[in-house]
């Protein structure tokens, strides 16, 4: 028994002696394991930091590449047509600034053309107005500055406001003093309808043909108004053609005028016009608005705005409003109209055979309008005892007052004592009414 107790005590003593050693050994192993784990974590962190640094370098490099690709210089290499349009815009600026060709409108048109053809600027998006409609949701999402300004053209606001100013600056006295001038103004619209038929034969749609034909009226706001309604994709080339040919009136008209008249006819002197009463001048815009709007309702907006401006001028009770529409309103709208019309001259819509056709047909339309006015004046002389100088018929195109000045210059070359300016202003202002009526007729026919 004693022996057994001694054995048990020996075993207990051994166990308790070994236990601290085992615990110590386990602690050492735990520390070793913990050290290994810390080392592994450190290696992982270092690997992650290295990977992040590499990724940051890659992202920085990609950012630089993306920035380079976003530059207009890079895009010009792909969109080479934009380079041509930028050159065209600069040429128009030269004509406006240096040569003085219709600078009030040609300059903002040229700047609008440059802005819309700067790759990456995203100032105008033709697709927002595709199909002749305004895509309002897309406009709100990605519309640029010129997209919003273009709404004034698309909705027919700017041309009508321009007509208010034109009416306020127009004296219809020469037309009232010589009502036969209205026939010459109507005859000058021959270019519009003859060109309409010709362009139909060339394969243009009726809407496009009407928009091209209106160039023959030599009336920029009317051309813009009608084109924005019927063929907005042609707005850029048609507007540029219309205003360019208006600026070239002293070059285009004289050869046609001389070819259709004799030296004797060009030397005809006309009597001084009678004085028109204030009552006549006040009643004229009211009566014309009612008569023309009932006859051609589609022309009511243009004619109504034109006559509103003229009534402000003649009535004498709203002088402040008359001065405002002649100056501040006219200038502001001209800027917006020009820059947005120029914005429609994108590379894709401008650099094509169709645009060249429009430019060629446009000058024909302008020439036919000039010829129509001269021929009507000659026809009037057949039935009238009091002869008119046929040269004033060429002013029937509504390039006010440049066409009237051309009639004066050509007439004085044949007869230095001939003063045709005031006589030519009659057909000239009649042409403004005639082109608006013609636009209304075309809009009713094919709109």
Tab-separated table of C-alpha atoms in Angstrom:
chain	number	residue	atom	x	y	z
A	1	UNK	CA	0.000	0.000	0.000
A	2	UNK	CA	2.810	2.303	0.947
A	3	UNK	CA	4.468	1.420	-2.307
A	4	UNK	CA	1.363	2.308	-4.301
A	5	UNK	CA	1.042	5.653	-2.558
A	6	UNK	CA	4.694	6.382	-3.284
A	7	UNK	CA	4.143	5.642	-6.991
A	8	UNK	CA	1.058	7.895	-7.155
A	9	UNK	CA	2.907	10.737	-5.427
A	10	UNK	CA	5.812	10.358	-7.843
A	11	UNK	CA	3.476	10.523	-10.844
A	12	UNK	CA	1.734	13.668	-9.522
A	13	UNK	CA	5.061	15.304	-8.840
A	14	UNK	CA	6.238	14.543	-12.372
A	15	UNK	CA	3.005	15.856	-13.958
A	16	UNK	CA	3.128	19.118	-12.064
A	17	UNK	CA	6.772	19.517	-12.896
A	18	UNK	CA	6.289	19.004	-16.640
A	19	UNK	CA	3.136	21.196	-16.905
A	20	UNK	CA	4.948	24.598	-16.715
A	21	UNK	CA	7.438	23.437	-19.275
A	22	UNK	CA	4.609	22.457	-21.702
A	23	UNK	CA	2.840	25.760	-21.153
A	24	UNK	CA	6.038	27.622	-21.840
A	25	UNK	CA	6.610	25.586	-24.994
A	26	UNK	CA	3.054	26.344	-26.189
A	27	UNK	CA	3.602	30.067	-25.520
A	28	UNK	CA	6.775	30.024	-27.577
A	29	UNK	CA	4.985	28.310	-30.413
A	30	UNK	CA	2.110	30.840	-30.229
A	31	UNK	CA	4.535	33.750	-30.389
A	32	UNK	CA	6.242	32.167	-33.360
A	33	UNK	CA	2.928	31.687	-35.089
A	34	UNK	CA	1.892	35.255	-34.326
A	35	UNK	CA	5.183	36.547	-35.712
A	36	UNK	CA	4.700	34.552	-38.858
A	37	UNK	CA	1.139	35.919	-39.209
A	38	UNK	CA	2.324	39.528	-38.779
A	39	UNK	CA	5.004	38.967	-41.388
A	40	UNK	CA	2.436	37.506	-43.779
A	41	UNK	CA	0.092	40.455	-43.236
A	42	UNK	CA	2.957	42.877	-43.799
A	43	UNK	CA	3.810	41.127	-47.033
A	44	UNK	CA	0.160	41.323	-48.131
A	45	UNK	CA	-0.043	45.032	-47.268
A	46	UNK	CA	3.152	45.689	-49.165
A	47	UNK	CA	1.793	43.774	-52.155
A	48	UNK	CA	-1.482	45.705	-52.017
A	49	UNK	CA	0.351	49.048	-51.748
A	50	UNK	CA	2.496	48.113	-54.718
A	51	UNK	CA	-0.606	47.113	-56.698
A	52	UNK	CA	-2.400	50.362	-55.757
A	53	UNK	CA	0.633	52.408	-56.796
A	54	UNK	CA	0.727	50.599	-60.144
A	55	UNK	CA	-3.007	51.115	-60.612
A	56	UNK	CA	-2.665	54.805	-59.739
A	57	UNK	CA	0.098	55.154	-62.292
A	58	UNK	CA	-2.041	53.380	-64.858
A	59	UNK	CA	-5.072	55.568	-64.007
A	60	UNK	CA	-2.981	58.725	-64.256
A	61	UNK	CA	-1.664	57.622	-67.606
A	62	UNK	CA	-5.173	56.738	-68.806
A	63	UNK	CA	-6.462	60.076	-67.547
A	64	UNK	CA	-3.835	61.881	-69.563
A	65	UNK	CA	-4.737	59.798	-72.611
A	66	UNK	CA	-8.453	60.505	-72.080
A	67	UNK	CA	-7.746	64.227	-71.648
A	68	UNK	CA	-5.758	64.277	-74.870
A	69	UNK	CA	-8.547	62.469	-76.715
A	70	UNK	CA	-11.095	64.951	-75.350
A	71	UNK	CA	-9.191	67.885	-76.837
A	72	UNK	CA	-10.560	69.428	-79.977
A	73	UNK	CA	-7.143	69.180	-81.616
A	74	UNK	CA	-7.316	65.381	-81.446
A	75	UNK	CA	-10.913	65.330	-82.710
A	76	UNK	CA	-10.029	67.544	-85.669
A	77	UNK	CA	-7.827	64.736	-86.915
A	78	UNK	CA	-10.888	62.522	-87.121
A	79	UNK	CA	-13.517	65.104	-88.039
A	80	UNK	CA	-11.594	66.761	-90.857
A	81	UNK	CA	-14.715	68.344	-92.310
A	82	UNK	CA	-14.865	70.623	-89.293
A	83	UNK	CA	-11.573	72.179	-90.394
A	84	UNK	CA	-13.169	73.198	-93.690
A	85	UNK	CA	-16.162	74.692	-91.888
A	86	UNK	CA	-13.900	76.656	-89.562
A	87	UNK	CA	-12.130	78.070	-92.611
A	88	UNK	CA	-15.494	78.972	-94.194
A	89	UNK	CA	-16.523	80.694	-90.975
A	90	UNK	CA	-13.311	82.721	-90.959
A	91	UNK	CA	-13.876	83.708	-94.606
A	92	UNK	CA	-17.363	84.966	-93.726
A	93	UNK	CA	-15.887	86.946	-90.839
A	94	UNK	CA	-13.428	88.491	-93.300
A	95	UNK	CA	-16.257	89.443	-95.685
A	96	UNK	CA	-18.270	90.945	-92.830
A	97	UNK	CA	-15.446	92.869	-91.134
A	98	UNK	CA	-13.132	93.828	-93.985
A	99	UNK	CA	-15.510	93.978	-96.966
A	100	UNK	CA	-18.597	95.111	-95.040
A	101	UNK	CA	-20.938	92.483	-96.568
A	102	UNK	CA	-24.092	92.573	-94.383
A	103	UNK	CA	-21.927	92.681	-91.229
A	104	UNK	CA	-24.833	92.990	-88.788
A	105	UNK	CA	-25.962	89.473	-89.593
A	106	UNK	CA	-23.060	87.879	-91.420
A	107	UNK	CA	-20.722	88.356	-88.447
A	108	UNK	CA	-22.889	86.515	-85.875
A	109	UNK	CA	-23.697	83.853	-88.493
A	110	UNK	CA	-19.981	83.274	-89.029
A	111	UNK	CA	-19.326	83.046	-85.281
A	112	UNK	CA	-22.227	80.611	-84.882
A	113	UNK	CA	-20.745	78.491	-87.659
A	114	UNK	CA	-17.361	78.442	-85.918
A	115	UNK	CA	-18.854	77.559	-82.517
A	116	UNK	CA	-20.976	74.698	-83.830
A	117	UNK	CA	-18.014	73.156	-85.669
A	118	UNK	CA	-15.604	73.157	-82.721
A	119	UNK	CA	-15.302	69.426	-81.900
A	120	UNK	CA	-16.192	68.607	-78.330
A	121	UNK	CA	-17.788	71.984	-77.548
A	122	UNK	CA	-21.248	70.370	-77.665
A	123	UNK	CA	-23.028	73.712	-78.093
A	124	UNK	CA	-25.516	72.592	-80.748
A	125	UNK	CA	-27.045	69.161	-81.394
A	126	UNK	CA	-28.990	68.832	-84.633
A	127	UNK	CA	-30.440	65.503	-83.502
A	128	UNK	CA	-32.484	67.319	-80.842
A	129	UNK	CA	-34.522	68.839	-83.670
A	130	UNK	CA	-34.588	65.837	-86.013
A	131	UNK	CA	-37.778	65.170	-87.923
A	132	UNK	CA	-38.868	68.788	-87.675
A	133	UNK	CA	-39.763	68.431	-83.985
A	134	UNK	CA	-38.179	69.572	-80.743
A	135	UNK	CA	-37.261	66.554	-78.594
A	136	UNK	CA	-37.839	68.258	-75.263
A	137	UNK	CA	-36.688	65.468	-72.945
A	138	UNK	CA	-33.378	65.043	-74.737
A	139	UNK	CA	-33.007	68.826	-74.923
A	140	UNK	CA	-33.339	69.064	-71.140
A	141	UNK	CA	-30.785	66.264	-70.699
A	142	UNK	CA	-27.964	67.379	-72.990
A	143	UNK	CA	-28.944	70.689	-74.587
A	144	UNK	CA	-26.146	73.214	-75.155
A	145	UNK	CA	-26.331	76.998	-75.206
A	146	UNK	CA	-27.045	77.245	-78.925
A	147	UNK	CA	-29.705	74.528	-78.671
A	148	UNK	CA	-31.734	76.723	-76.343
A	149	UNK	CA	-31.155	79.867	-78.389
A	150	UNK	CA	-32.180	77.970	-81.526
A	151	UNK	CA	-35.672	77.532	-80.109
A	152	UNK	CA	-36.319	81.157	-81.096
A	153	UNK	CA	-35.721	80.194	-84.725
A	154	UNK	CA	-37.459	76.839	-84.552
A	155	UNK	CA	-40.589	78.314	-83.013
A	156	UNK	CA	-40.640	81.256	-85.452
A	157	UNK	CA	-40.021	83.900	-82.777
A	158	UNK	CA	-36.890	85.701	-84.008
A	159	UNK	CA	-38.002	86.360	-87.631
A	160	UNK	CA	-41.289	87.837	-86.440
A	161	UNK	CA	-39.526	90.091	-83.930
A	162	UNK	CA	-37.151	91.181	-86.696
A	163	UNK	CA	-40.199	92.099	-88.778
A	164	UNK	CA	-41.498	94.333	-85.976
A	165	UNK	CA	-38.227	96.258	-86.162
A	166	UNK	CA	-38.247	96.307	-89.980
A	167	UNK	CA	-41.780	97.704	-89.949
A	168	UNK	CA	-40.787	100.432	-87.500
A	169	UNK	CA	-37.924	101.467	-89.795
A	170	UNK	CA	-39.964	101.361	-93.027
A	171	UNK	CA	-41.716	104.304	-94.639
A	172	UNK	CA	-44.575	103.080	-96.821
A	173	UNK	CA	-45.164	106.621	-98.093
A	174	UNK	CA	-43.554	106.035	-101.538
A	175	UNK	CA	-45.748	102.961	-102.012
A	176	UNK	CA	-48.904	104.884	-101.075
A	177	UNK	CA	-47.891	107.784	-103.313
A	178	UNK	CA	-47.476	105.431	-106.292
A	179	UNK	CA	-49.715	102.328	-105.875
A	180	UNK	CA	-48.331	100.901	-109.131
A	181	UNK	CA	-45.230	100.105	-107.100
A	182	UNK	CA	-47.167	97.265	-105.519
A	183	UNK	CA	-47.352	95.533	-108.912
A	184	UNK	CA	-43.586	95.793	-109.354
A	185	UNK	CA	-43.062	94.380	-105.862
A	186	UNK	CA	-45.373	91.494	-106.746
A	187	UNK	CA	-43.591	90.944	-110.080
A	188	UNK	CA	-40.269	90.602	-108.291
A	189	UNK	CA	-41.625	87.522	-106.518
A	190	UNK	CA	-41.375	85.720	-109.879
A	191	UNK	CA	-37.997	84.436	-108.757
A	192	UNK	CA	-39.554	82.639	-105.797
A	193	UNK	CA	-42.144	80.634	-107.693
A	194	UNK	CA	-40.015	80.013	-110.807
A	195	UNK	CA	-37.232	78.657	-108.611
A	196	UNK	CA	-39.727	76.538	-106.696
A	197	UNK	CA	-40.725	74.783	-109.938
A	198	UNK	CA	-37.101	74.405	-111.063
A	199	UNK	CA	-35.958	72.842	-107.795
A	200	UNK	CA	-38.879	70.415	-107.860
A	201	UNK	CA	-37.618	69.315	-111.282
A	202	UNK	CA	-34.114	68.883	-109.820
A	203	UNK	CA	-35.397	66.332	-107.332
A	204	UNK	CA	-35.856	68.388	-104.188
A	205	UNK	CA	-38.923	67.775	-102.060
A	206	UNK	CA	-41.709	70.404	-102.236
A	207	UNK	CA	-40.746	71.633	-98.749
A	208	UNK	CA	-37.082	71.989	-99.719
A	209	UNK	CA	-38.001	73.598	-103.044
A	210	UNK	CA	-40.163	76.205	-101.294
A	211	UNK	CA	-37.373	76.997	-98.837
A	212	UNK	CA	-34.824	77.406	-101.636
A	213	UNK	CA	-37.197	79.453	-103.769
A	214	UNK	CA	-37.757	82.037	-101.054
A	215	UNK	CA	-34.138	83.137	-101.553
A	216	UNK	CA	-35.432	84.924	-104.654
A	217	UNK	CA	-37.317	87.351	-102.422
A	218	UNK	CA	-34.016	88.646	-100.986
A	219	UNK	CA	-35.603	88.772	-97.537
A	220	UNK	CA	-33.440	87.123	-94.877
A	221	UNK	CA	-35.961	86.904	-91.993
A	222	UNK	CA	-38.656	85.518	-94.317
A	223	UNK	CA	-36.248	82.933	-95.723
A	224	UNK	CA	-35.295	81.870	-92.188
A	225	UNK	CA	-38.929	81.746	-91.057
A	226	UNK	CA	-40.115	79.608	-93.960
A	227	UNK	CA	-37.102	77.289	-93.929
A	228	UNK	CA	-37.380	76.692	-90.181
A	229	UNK	CA	-40.956	75.545	-90.771
A	230	UNK	CA	-40.470	73.446	-93.906
A	231	UNK	CA	-36.837	72.311	-94.178
A	232	UNK	CA	-34.857	73.108	-91.005
A	233	UNK	CA	-31.963	70.897	-92.128
A	234	UNK	CA	-31.306	73.436	-94.922
A	235	UNK	CA	-31.468	76.490	-92.685
A	236	UNK	CA	-27.712	77.130	-92.610
A	237	UNK	CA	-26.983	77.138	-96.355
A	238	UNK	CA	-30.228	78.940	-97.235
A	239	UNK	CA	-29.664	81.720	-94.701
A	240	UNK	CA	-26.067	82.185	-95.775
A	241	UNK	CA	-27.081	82.222	-99.441
A	242	UNK	CA	-29.897	84.720	-98.813
A	243	UNK	CA	-27.763	87.194	-96.886
A	244	UNK	CA	-24.762	86.753	-99.153
A	245	UNK	CA	-26.793	87.573	-102.247
A	246	UNK	CA	-28.389	90.525	-100.456
A	247	UNK	CA	-24.901	91.851	-99.856
A	248	UNK	CA	-24.054	91.263	-103.526
A	249	UNK	CA	-27.036	93.250	-104.861
A	250	UNK	CA	-24.742	95.931	-106.384
A	251	UNK	CA	-22.918	93.182	-108.273
A	252	UNK	CA	-25.796	90.920	-109.333
A	253	UNK	CA	-28.488	93.409	-110.307
A	254	UNK	CA	-26.901	95.982	-112.672
A	255	UNK	CA	-26.064	93.543	-115.517
A	256	UNK	CA	-29.620	92.168	-115.441
A	257	UNK	CA	-31.141	95.654	-115.335
A	258	UNK	CA	-29.083	96.816	-118.315
A	259	UNK	CA	-29.771	93.661	-120.304
A	260	UNK	CA	-33.547	94.103	-120.009
A	261	UNK	CA	-33.766	97.855	-120.651
A	262	UNK	CA	-32.714	100.285	-123.335
A	263	UNK	CA	-30.656	103.394	-122.775
A	264	UNK	CA	-33.753	105.500	-123.416
A	265	UNK	CA	-35.758	103.611	-120.797
A	266	UNK	CA	-33.000	103.950	-118.218
A	267	UNK	CA	-32.956	107.714	-118.786
A	268	UNK	CA	-36.696	108.225	-118.104
A	269	UNK	CA	-37.239	110.944	-115.510
A	270	UNK	CA	-40.093	110.541	-113.061
A	271	UNK	CA	-42.158	113.270	-111.425
A	272	UNK	CA	-41.870	114.002	-107.751
A	273	UNK	CA	-44.125	111.850	-105.591
A	274	UNK	CA	-47.162	113.386	-103.940
A	275	UNK	CA	-47.176	113.959	-100.224
A	276	UNK	CA	-48.937	111.203	-98.289
A	277	UNK	CA	-51.149	112.231	-95.371
A	278	UNK	CA	-50.681	110.988	-91.834
A	279	UNK	CA	-54.130	109.395	-91.894
A	280	UNK	CA	-53.194	107.302	-94.934
A	281	UNK	CA	-50.001	106.130	-93.237
A	282	UNK	CA	-51.896	105.103	-90.097
A	283	UNK	CA	-54.692	103.301	-91.930
A	284	UNK	CA	-52.355	101.430	-94.305
A	285	UNK	CA	-50.834	98.941	-91.792
A	286	UNK	CA	-54.238	98.240	-90.264
A	287	UNK	CA	-55.952	97.616	-93.598
A	288	UNK	CA	-53.079	95.539	-95.017
A	289	UNK	CA	-52.945	93.347	-91.891
A	290	UNK	CA	-56.639	92.522	-92.138
A	291	UNK	CA	-56.767	92.018	-95.916
A	292	UNK	CA	-53.595	89.932	-96.262
A	293	UNK	CA	-54.217	87.840	-93.128
A	294	UNK	CA	-57.708	86.938	-94.326
A	295	UNK	CA	-56.393	86.121	-97.807
A	296	UNK	CA	-53.304	84.168	-96.675
A	297	UNK	CA	-53.715	83.209	-92.986
A	298	UNK	CA	-50.286	81.523	-92.945
A	299	UNK	CA	-48.676	84.916	-93.556
A	300	UNK	CA	-50.488	86.586	-90.654
A	301	UNK	CA	-47.587	86.340	-88.199
A	302	UNK	CA	-45.082	87.988	-90.557
A	303	UNK	CA	-47.434	90.605	-91.973
A	304	UNK	CA	-48.948	91.329	-88.565
A	305	UNK	CA	-45.550	91.938	-86.964
A	306	UNK	CA	-44.362	94.031	-89.923
A	307	UNK	CA	-47.432	96.242	-89.789
A	308	UNK	CA	-47.359	96.452	-85.998
A	309	UNK	CA	-43.897	97.980	-86.191
A	310	UNK	CA	-44.993	100.383	-88.933
A	311	UNK	CA	-48.083	101.423	-86.970
A	312	UNK	CA	-45.843	102.209	-83.982
A	313	UNK	CA	-43.789	104.422	-86.272
A	314	UNK	CA	-46.662	106.281	-87.900
A	315	UNK	CA	-49.206	106.718	-85.113
A	316	UNK	CA	-46.952	109.057	-83.128
A	317	UNK	CA	-48.205	108.038	-79.669
A	318	UNK	CA	-45.701	105.273	-78.840
A	319	UNK	CA	-42.470	106.895	-79.894
A	320	UNK	CA	-40.568	105.203	-77.080
A	321	UNK	CA	-41.743	101.747	-78.201
A	322	UNK	CA	-40.940	102.574	-81.807
A	323	UNK	CA	-37.374	103.541	-80.916
A	324	UNK	CA	-37.002	100.405	-78.789
A	325	UNK	CA	-38.001	97.986	-81.549
A	326	UNK	CA	-35.846	99.854	-84.067
A	327	UNK	CA	-32.759	99.722	-81.877
A	328	UNK	CA	-32.510	97.598	-78.721
A	329	UNK	CA	-34.957	94.835	-79.694
A	330	UNK	CA	-33.728	94.688	-83.283
A	331	UNK	CA	-30.090	94.463	-82.211
A	332	UNK	CA	-30.639	91.788	-79.550
A	333	UNK	CA	-32.742	89.579	-81.811
A	334	UNK	CA	-30.299	90.014	-84.696
A	335	UNK	CA	-27.490	88.650	-82.506
A	336	UNK	CA	-29.518	85.618	-81.397
A	337	UNK	CA	-30.875	84.993	-84.889
A	338	UNK	CA	-27.472	85.189	-86.549
A	339	UNK	CA	-25.560	83.006	-84.120
A	340	UNK	CA	-28.213	80.273	-84.076
A	341	UNK	CA	-28.646	80.246	-87.851
A	342	UNK	CA	-24.880	79.881	-88.163
A	343	UNK	CA	-25.003	77.032	-85.638
A	344	UNK	CA	-27.136	74.973	-88.029
A	345	UNK	CA	-24.320	75.013	-90.602
A	346	UNK	CA	-22.660	71.876	-89.297
A	347	UNK	CA	-20.077	70.069	-91.403
A	348	UNK	CA	-22.422	67.194	-92.270
A	349	UNK	CA	-25.305	69.451	-93.329
A	350	UNK	CA	-23.192	71.997	-95.203
A	351	UNK	CA	-20.455	70.112	-97.023
A	352	UNK	CA	-22.453	68.239	-99.616
A	353	UNK	CA	-23.669	68.548	-103.188
A	354	UNK	CA	-27.051	69.757	-101.982
A	355	UNK	CA	-25.537	72.889	-100.467
A	356	UNK	CA	-23.692	73.723	-103.690
A	357	UNK	CA	-26.965	73.276	-105.560
A	358	UNK	CA	-28.705	75.681	-103.184
A	359	UNK	CA	-26.017	78.319	-103.676
A	360	UNK	CA	-26.264	78.013	-107.467
A	361	UNK	CA	-30.058	77.943	-107.600
A	362	UNK	CA	-30.234	80.801	-105.087
A	363	UNK	CA	-28.416	83.249	-107.326
A	364	UNK	CA	-30.713	82.232	-110.191
A	365	UNK	CA	-33.731	82.901	-107.978
A	366	UNK	CA	-32.345	86.309	-107.078
A	367	UNK	CA	-31.704	87.130	-110.721
A	368	UNK	CA	-35.206	86.057	-111.739
A	369	UNK	CA	-36.695	88.243	-109.010
A	370	UNK	CA	-34.777	91.237	-110.321
A	371	UNK	CA	-35.856	90.477	-113.878
A	372	UNK	CA	-39.500	90.025	-112.844
A	373	UNK	CA	-39.674	93.487	-111.303
A	374	UNK	CA	-38.083	95.157	-114.351
A	375	UNK	CA	-40.387	93.337	-116.789
A	376	UNK	CA	-43.509	94.307	-114.831
A	377	UNK	CA	-42.351	97.943	-114.901
A	378	UNK	CA	-41.963	97.709	-118.677
A	379	UNK	CA	-45.437	96.158	-118.920
A	380	UNK	CA	-46.907	99.030	-116.891
A	381	UNK	CA	-45.419	101.474	-119.394
A	382	UNK	CA	-47.345	99.739	-122.181
A	383	UNK	CA	-50.684	100.584	-120.564
A	384	UNK	CA	-49.798	103.800	-118.726
A	385	UNK	CA	-49.518	107.321	-120.119
A	386	UNK	CA	-47.232	108.392	-117.304
A	387	UNK	CA	-44.082	106.389	-117.862
A	388	UNK	CA	-42.055	104.841	-115.072
A	389	UNK	CA	-38.369	104.134	-115.228
A	390	UNK	CA	-38.091	100.317	-115.464
A	391	UNK	CA	-34.986	100.402	-113.298
A	392	UNK	CA	-37.110	100.932	-110.198
A	393	UNK	CA	-38.732	97.547	-110.840
A	394	UNK	CA	-35.499	95.816	-109.865
A	395	UNK	CA	-35.985	97.189	-106.354
A	396	UNK	CA	-39.026	94.931	-106.020
A	397	UNK	CA	-36.796	92.423	-104.266
A	398	UNK	CA	-36.970	93.249	-100.584
A	399	UNK	CA	-33.305	94.044	-99.973
A	400	UNK	CA	-34.159	97.325	-98.259
A	401	UNK	CA	-32.771	99.891	-99.034
A	402	UNK	CA	-29.814	98.522	-100.999
A	403	UNK	CA	-31.843	97.527	-104.064
A	404	UNK	CA	-33.363	101.035	-104.248
A	405	UNK	CA	-29.890	102.569	-104.092
A	406	UNK	CA	-28.768	100.370	-106.983
A	407	UNK	CA	-31.679	101.660	-109.075
A	408	UNK	CA	-30.594	105.220	-108.254
A	409	UNK	CA	-26.951	104.580	-109.159
A	410	UNK	CA	-27.683	102.840	-112.482
A	411	UNK	CA	-30.245	105.499	-113.425
A	412	UNK	CA	-27.900	108.392	-112.741
A	413	UNK	CA	-25.207	106.869	-114.927
A	414	UNK	CA	-27.571	107.228	-117.884
A	415	UNK	CA	-29.052	110.568	-116.800
A	416	UNK	CA	-27.206	112.547	-114.102
A	417	UNK	CA	-30.353	114.565	-113.429
A	418	UNK	CA	-32.369	111.443	-112.655
A	419	UNK	CA	-33.373	110.893	-109.022
A	420	UNK	CA	-34.981	107.475	-108.631
A	421	UNK	CA	-34.305	106.659	-104.978
A	422	UNK	CA	-37.672	107.624	-103.514
A	423	UNK	CA	-39.498	106.139	-106.519
A	424	UNK	CA	-37.548	102.884	-106.093
A	425	UNK	CA	-38.443	102.731	-102.385
A	426	UNK	CA	-42.065	102.059	-103.402
A	427	UNK	CA	-41.342	98.694	-105.084
A	428	UNK	CA	-38.694	98.022	-102.442
A	429	UNK	CA	-41.091	98.130	-99.487
A	430	UNK	CA	-43.741	96.426	-101.606
A	431	UNK	CA	-41.250	93.582	-102.000
A	432	UNK	CA	-41.127	93.144	-98.225
A	433	UNK	CA	-44.893	92.631	-98.193
A	434	UNK	CA	-44.737	90.478	-101.313
A	435	UNK	CA	-42.102	88.106	-99.950
A	436	UNK	CA	-44.077	87.639	-96.724
A	437	UNK	CA	-47.213	86.859	-98.725
A	438	UNK	CA	-45.263	84.467	-100.957
A	439	UNK	CA	-43.945	82.687	-97.874
A	440	UNK	CA	-47.500	82.351	-96.553
A	441	UNK	CA	-48.696	80.909	-99.862
A	442	UNK	CA	-45.887	78.347	-99.967
A	443	UNK	CA	-46.462	77.444	-96.331
A	444	UNK	CA	-50.156	76.866	-97.076
A	445	UNK	CA	-49.353	74.798	-100.172
A	446	UNK	CA	-46.673	72.455	-98.858
A	447	UNK	CA	-46.501	73.035	-95.097
